[in-house]
Short mmCIF file of C-alpha atoms and ligand atoms in Angstrom, two decimals:
data_model
loop_
_atom_site.label_atom_id
_atom_site.label_comp_id
_atom_site.label_asym_id
_atom_site.label_seq_id
_atom_site.Cartn_x
_atom_site.Cartn_y
_atom_site.Cartn_z
CA MET A 299 88.06 118.68 99.37
CA GLU A 300 89.22 115.80 101.47
CA GLN A 301 87.10 113.40 99.27
CA THR A 302 88.74 114.60 96.27
CA ARG A 303 92.12 113.69 97.14
CA LYS A 304 93.38 111.07 94.88
CA MET A 305 94.91 107.91 96.64
CA THR A 306 95.14 104.94 94.99
CA ASP A 307 98.33 104.96 92.77
CA LYS A 308 101.57 103.73 94.31
CA LYS A 309 103.78 106.91 94.27
CA MET A 310 106.86 105.22 96.39
CA SER A 311 107.73 101.82 97.52
CA CYS A 312 110.16 100.26 99.82
CA GLY A 313 110.90 96.06 99.00
CA ASN A 314 112.39 94.05 101.37
CA VAL A 315 114.58 97.27 102.64
CA SER A 316 117.52 96.38 105.10
CA LYS A 317 120.12 98.93 105.80
CA SER A 318 123.46 98.37 108.14
CA PHE A 319 125.78 100.46 109.18
CA TYR A 320 129.63 99.42 109.67
CA THR A 321 131.79 100.67 112.25
CA LYS A 322 135.41 99.44 112.64
CA GLY A 323 134.38 96.45 111.28
CA LYS A 324 131.21 95.83 113.27
CA GLU A 325 127.47 95.45 112.23
CA LEU A 326 124.74 97.65 113.69
CA LYS A 327 121.58 96.12 111.91
CA VAL A 328 119.26 99.32 111.83
CA LEU A 329 116.31 98.59 109.69
CA ASP A 330 115.17 94.89 108.26
CA ASN A 331 112.84 94.12 105.69
CA LEU A 332 110.93 96.70 105.26
CA ASN A 333 107.86 96.49 103.21
CA PHE A 334 105.11 99.39 102.39
CA ASP A 335 104.38 101.52 99.66
CA VAL A 336 103.33 105.34 99.84
CA LYS A 337 100.12 106.32 98.11
CA GLU A 338 99.82 109.36 96.02
CA ASN A 339 98.48 112.18 97.51
CA GLU A 340 98.33 110.44 101.60
CA PHE A 341 100.08 111.59 104.50
CA LEU A 342 101.71 109.04 105.30
CA VAL A 343 103.16 109.03 108.86
CA LEU A 344 106.59 106.84 109.82
CA PHE A 345 105.74 106.50 113.80
CA GLY A 346 108.87 104.69 115.82
CA PRO A 347 110.69 104.74 119.15
CA GLY A 348 114.32 106.79 119.64
CA GLN A 349 116.96 105.32 117.31
CA CYS A 350 114.74 102.63 115.71
CA GLY A 351 116.07 104.26 112.28
CA LYS A 352 113.46 106.73 111.31
CA THR A 353 115.94 109.24 109.77
CA THR A 354 118.03 106.20 108.06
CA LEU A 355 114.47 105.40 106.11
CA LEU A 356 113.61 108.67 105.36
CA TYR A 357 117.38 109.35 104.01
CA MET A 358 116.92 106.48 101.78
CA LEU A 359 113.27 107.34 100.51
CA ALA A 360 115.26 110.53 99.54
CA GLY A 361 118.12 109.23 97.93
CA ILE A 362 120.74 110.51 100.40
CA GLU A 363 121.32 107.10 102.26
CA LYS A 364 121.65 104.02 100.35
CA THR A 365 120.04 100.52 101.01
CA THR A 366 121.81 97.73 102.25
CA GLU A 367 119.65 94.92 100.79
CA GLY A 368 116.20 95.84 98.66
CA GLU A 369 114.58 98.61 96.35
CA ILE A 370 113.46 101.87 97.02
CA LEU A 371 110.94 103.10 93.73
CA HIS A 372 109.54 106.41 93.45
CA ASN A 373 106.92 106.43 90.68
CA GLY A 374 108.33 102.93 89.64
CA ASN A 375 112.06 103.93 89.48
CA GLN A 376 114.84 103.59 91.37
CA VAL A 377 115.83 106.21 93.98
CA ALA A 378 119.62 106.25 93.84
CA LYS A 379 120.54 109.52 94.91
CA PRO A 380 118.77 112.82 95.94
CA ASP A 381 116.56 114.41 93.66
CA CYS A 382 114.84 117.52 93.80
CA SER A 383 111.29 115.62 92.96
CA ARG A 384 111.55 114.70 96.77
CA ALA A 385 111.92 117.75 99.18
CA VAL A 386 113.47 116.75 102.74
CA VAL A 387 112.29 118.94 105.73
CA TYR A 388 114.80 118.68 108.40
CA GLN A 389 114.14 118.57 112.37
CA THR A 390 116.25 121.86 112.45
CA THR A 391 116.11 123.62 109.74
CA ALA A 392 118.91 125.22 108.35
CA LEU A 393 118.49 128.38 106.65
CA PHE A 394 120.70 130.42 104.99
CA PRO A 395 121.71 133.06 107.67
CA TRP A 396 122.39 135.90 105.01
CA LEU A 397 119.43 135.02 103.02
CA THR A 398 115.70 136.51 103.94
CA VAL A 399 112.93 134.57 104.84
CA LYS A 400 112.24 135.57 100.55
CA GLY A 401 115.66 134.79 99.38
CA ASN A 402 115.53 131.24 101.60
CA VAL A 403 112.27 130.30 99.82
CA GLU A 404 113.15 131.27 96.53
CA TYR A 405 116.59 129.97 96.57
CA GLY A 406 115.67 126.54 94.82
CA PRO A 407 113.36 127.87 92.06
CA LYS A 408 116.05 130.42 91.31
CA THR A 409 118.83 127.96 91.04
CA ARG A 410 116.58 126.04 88.71
CA ASN A 411 115.88 129.18 86.41
CA ILE A 412 112.07 129.28 87.33
CA LEU A 413 111.14 132.67 85.45
CA LYS A 414 111.26 135.83 87.63
CA GLU A 415 107.58 136.03 87.61
CA LYS A 416 106.72 132.67 88.55
CA ARG A 417 109.34 132.45 90.98
CA GLU A 418 107.95 135.67 92.90
CA LYS A 419 104.23 134.70 92.31
CA ASP A 420 104.84 130.98 94.48
CA THR A 421 107.45 132.40 96.41
CA GLN A 422 104.80 134.85 97.58
CA HIS A 423 102.08 131.70 97.90
CA PHE A 424 103.93 129.84 100.23
CA ILE A 425 105.08 132.47 102.13
CA ASP A 426 101.79 133.65 102.71
CA LEU A 427 100.38 129.65 103.44
CA VAL A 428 102.62 129.00 106.33
CA GLY A 429 101.51 132.54 107.92
CA LEU A 430 104.71 134.48 107.56
CA LYS A 431 103.17 137.32 105.61
CA GLY A 432 105.37 140.91 106.81
CA PHE A 433 108.31 138.49 107.60
CA GLU A 434 109.73 138.38 103.91
CA ASN A 435 112.40 140.59 104.74
CA SER A 436 113.62 139.47 108.04
CA TYR A 437 116.54 136.77 108.35
CA PRO A 438 116.87 133.73 110.11
CA VAL A 439 118.35 135.33 113.23
CA GLN A 440 115.33 137.48 113.59
CA LEU A 441 113.05 134.34 113.66
CA SER A 442 111.83 132.23 116.09
CA GLY A 443 112.08 128.48 115.99
CA GLY A 444 108.53 127.91 114.57
CA MET A 445 108.94 130.34 112.11
CA LYS A 446 112.26 128.70 111.03
CA GLN A 447 110.34 125.81 110.75
CA ARG A 448 107.65 127.64 108.78
CA VAL A 449 110.34 129.01 106.32
CA GLY A 450 111.74 125.16 105.41
CA ILE A 451 107.90 124.18 104.88
CA ALA A 452 106.87 126.90 102.77
CA ARG A 453 111.12 126.50 100.56
CA ALA A 454 110.34 122.90 100.51
CA TYR A 455 106.92 123.10 99.10
CA CYS A 456 108.08 126.59 96.63
CA ASN A 457 110.50 123.56 94.99
CA ASP A 458 107.34 122.07 93.73
CA PRO A 459 108.56 118.30 94.67
CA ASP A 460 106.51 115.53 93.76
CA VAL A 461 107.24 114.40 97.67
CA LEU A 462 107.62 115.84 100.53
CA LEU A 463 109.57 113.75 103.42
CA MET A 464 109.30 115.70 106.80
CA ASP A 465 111.86 114.02 109.94
CA GLU A 466 110.48 115.09 113.18
CA PRO A 467 110.05 119.01 111.89
CA PHE A 468 108.33 119.70 115.24
CA GLY A 469 110.34 117.86 117.49
CA HIS A 470 112.14 120.94 119.36
CA LEU A 471 109.26 123.10 119.38
CA ASP A 472 107.31 123.68 123.01
CA ALA A 473 103.98 122.08 123.23
CA GLN A 474 101.79 124.96 121.87
CA THR A 475 103.74 126.04 118.96
CA ARG A 476 104.02 122.17 118.08
CA TYR A 477 100.26 122.14 118.26
CA MET A 478 99.81 125.36 115.96
CA MET A 479 102.55 124.05 113.56
CA GLN A 480 100.48 120.75 113.15
CA GLU A 481 97.39 122.42 112.40
CA SER A 482 98.59 124.87 109.52
CA LEU A 483 100.88 121.45 107.98
CA GLU A 484 97.23 120.07 107.85
CA LYS A 485 95.90 123.37 106.13
CA ILE A 486 98.64 123.44 103.54
CA TRP A 487 98.71 119.81 103.07
CA LEU A 488 94.77 119.51 101.65
CA ASN A 489 95.49 122.67 99.60
CA GLU A 490 98.19 121.84 98.03
CA LYS A 491 97.41 117.88 97.37
CA LYS A 492 101.10 116.28 97.44
CA THR A 493 102.17 112.97 99.07
CA VAL A 494 103.75 113.51 102.51
CA VAL A 495 106.16 111.11 104.18
CA PHE A 496 105.95 112.48 107.92
CA VAL A 497 108.41 111.15 111.02
CA THR A 498 107.52 111.37 114.34
CA ASN A 499 107.44 109.33 117.77
CA ASN A 500 104.56 111.67 119.31
CA ILE A 501 101.57 109.95 118.93
CA GLU A 502 99.26 112.66 119.33
CA GLU A 503 101.01 114.56 116.28
CA ALA A 504 100.89 110.97 114.28
CA LEU A 505 96.87 110.56 114.92
CA PHE A 506 96.71 114.43 114.41
CA LEU A 507 98.09 114.04 110.52
CA ALA A 508 98.00 110.78 109.46
CA ASP A 509 95.65 108.86 106.51
CA ARG A 510 97.82 106.47 107.75
CA ILE A 511 100.40 105.49 110.40
CA ILE A 512 103.31 102.97 109.94
CA LEU A 513 104.17 101.50 113.24
CA LEU A 514 108.26 100.64 113.43
CA THR A 515 109.65 98.59 115.99
CA ASN A 516 113.06 98.98 118.18
CA CYS A 517 115.72 98.53 116.32
CA PRO A 518 116.89 96.61 114.04
CA SER A 519 113.14 97.66 113.10
CA LYS A 520 110.31 95.53 111.19
CA VAL A 521 107.14 97.01 110.49
CA ASN A 522 105.28 96.50 113.40
CA ALA A 523 101.66 97.40 112.33
CA GLU A 524 100.00 99.55 109.89
CA TYR A 525 96.55 101.69 110.78
CA LYS A 526 94.32 103.82 108.59
CA ILE A 527 93.01 106.80 110.27
CA ASP A 528 89.33 107.36 108.89
CA LEU A 529 88.65 110.11 111.51
CA PRO A 530 87.24 113.41 110.34
CA ARG A 531 89.64 116.16 110.24
CA PRO A 532 90.37 118.32 111.55
CA ARG A 533 90.85 115.71 114.35
CA ASN A 534 89.90 116.43 117.63
CA ILE A 535 92.19 114.52 120.40
CA VAL A 536 90.18 114.32 122.98
CA ASP A 537 87.28 112.87 120.51
CA PRO A 538 86.18 108.97 122.19
CA GLU A 539 87.49 107.74 118.66
CA PHE A 540 90.72 109.30 118.58
CA LEU A 541 91.39 108.34 122.62
CA LYS A 542 90.71 105.28 121.58
CA LEU A 543 92.92 104.66 118.42
CA ARG A 544 95.64 106.77 120.73
CA GLN A 545 95.24 103.83 123.54
CA GLU A 546 95.33 101.00 120.36
CA ILE A 547 98.44 102.20 119.35
CA SER A 548 100.36 102.64 122.79
CA ASN A 549 99.36 98.87 123.56
CA ALA A 550 100.62 98.11 120.25
CA ILE A 551 104.06 99.61 121.20
CA ASP A 552 104.22 98.40 124.82
CA SER A 553 103.83 94.91 124.02
CA GLY A 554 107.69 94.73 123.85
CA VAL A 555 108.36 94.89 119.93
N1 ATP B 4 126.28 107.16 109.24
C1 ATP B 4 125.73 106.52 110.25
N2 ATP B 4 126.61 105.53 110.44
C2 ATP B 4 126.66 104.83 111.74
N3 ATP B 4 125.63 104.41 112.42
C3 ATP B 4 124.48 105.12 112.07
C4 ATP B 4 124.86 106.03 111.23
N4 ATP B 4 123.46 107.07 111.00
C5 ATP B 4 122.63 106.80 112.13
N5 ATP B 4 123.16 105.56 112.64
C6 ATP B 4 122.84 104.72 113.53
O1 ATP B 4 121.88 104.22 113.48
C7 ATP B 4 120.84 103.99 114.29
C8 ATP B 4 119.50 104.59 113.69
O2 ATP B 4 119.58 105.97 113.50
P1 ATP B 4 118.26 107.19 113.41
O3 ATP B 4 119.36 108.75 113.33
O4 ATP B 4 118.34 106.55 111.76
O5 ATP B 4 117.41 106.93 114.08
P2 ATP B 4 116.03 107.56 114.68
O6 ATP B 4 115.01 106.83 114.70
O7 ATP B 4 115.83 108.70 113.35
O8 ATP B 4 116.79 107.99 116.00
P3 ATP B 4 116.04 109.76 116.36
O9 ATP B 4 114.74 108.96 117.36
O10 ATP B 4 116.75 110.02 117.60
O11 ATP B 4 115.65 110.68 115.65
C9 ATP B 4 121.75 104.49 115.83
O12 ATP B 4 121.96 103.88 116.83
C10 ATP B 4 122.14 105.63 114.86
O13 ATP B 4 123.73 105.53 115.81
MG1 MG B 5 115.96 110.55 113.45
#
């Protein structure tokens, strides 16, 4: 399946993007002149240390946050505001507590007046795909953290976005659940062929999922390095090649940038 994925076209781009926040007249420069592309159907990981501006960058790609300088393009058009063609999966998924799993997943298509038959078919398809078959009628309060994130992913996919933007979606999960979720997400991504931009500060997660990793420096963040990850999928985290790349990236982080 992987060979058939097309990863040549430019889906999004960041051109000379900088971001500063101003509080009480004081400037905090978070991102400093970033330049990179997101290719169609690729799984791009933005990897960076804590507070380096990863969420800010993802929100700018989503159109939630504005750039201070530079331009973000999606299919050649300037990103100026949020749009349902770009879905965001947050670190902690905020589900509607009064809606069931099914209600939460079909919420987007419902508000876009997608016909009931298609809506119900898609909703069930994504609930099955994230492994929540049998939990359609459960309420968020009845779900574990990992299950809630699964609902968040199903909800994002069910909107049929052009690009999925994920902000450390597994950051709050225990190691075992996190690993299961990474495997699940890889399967969904291989099945659905969507462009994903995924933020993490976990090297193993980055190497397990990415076609390409963009390594960001400490704040104010620049692009430190870029790694194309050609290892076959699913990846084996104790494979010598995997470990070699892990070491290489660790060294780049430790080099103090
Ligand atoms: N709206 C805002 N106003 C002022 N400062 C902000 C705002 N949003 C973020 N910041 C600051 O920008 C910096 C980067 O924040 P951001 O949340 O993007 O980093 P991050 O890499 O996602 O952090 P983490 O690893 O904790 O998720 C932080 O110092 C934060 O305090
Ligand atoms: Mg963040």
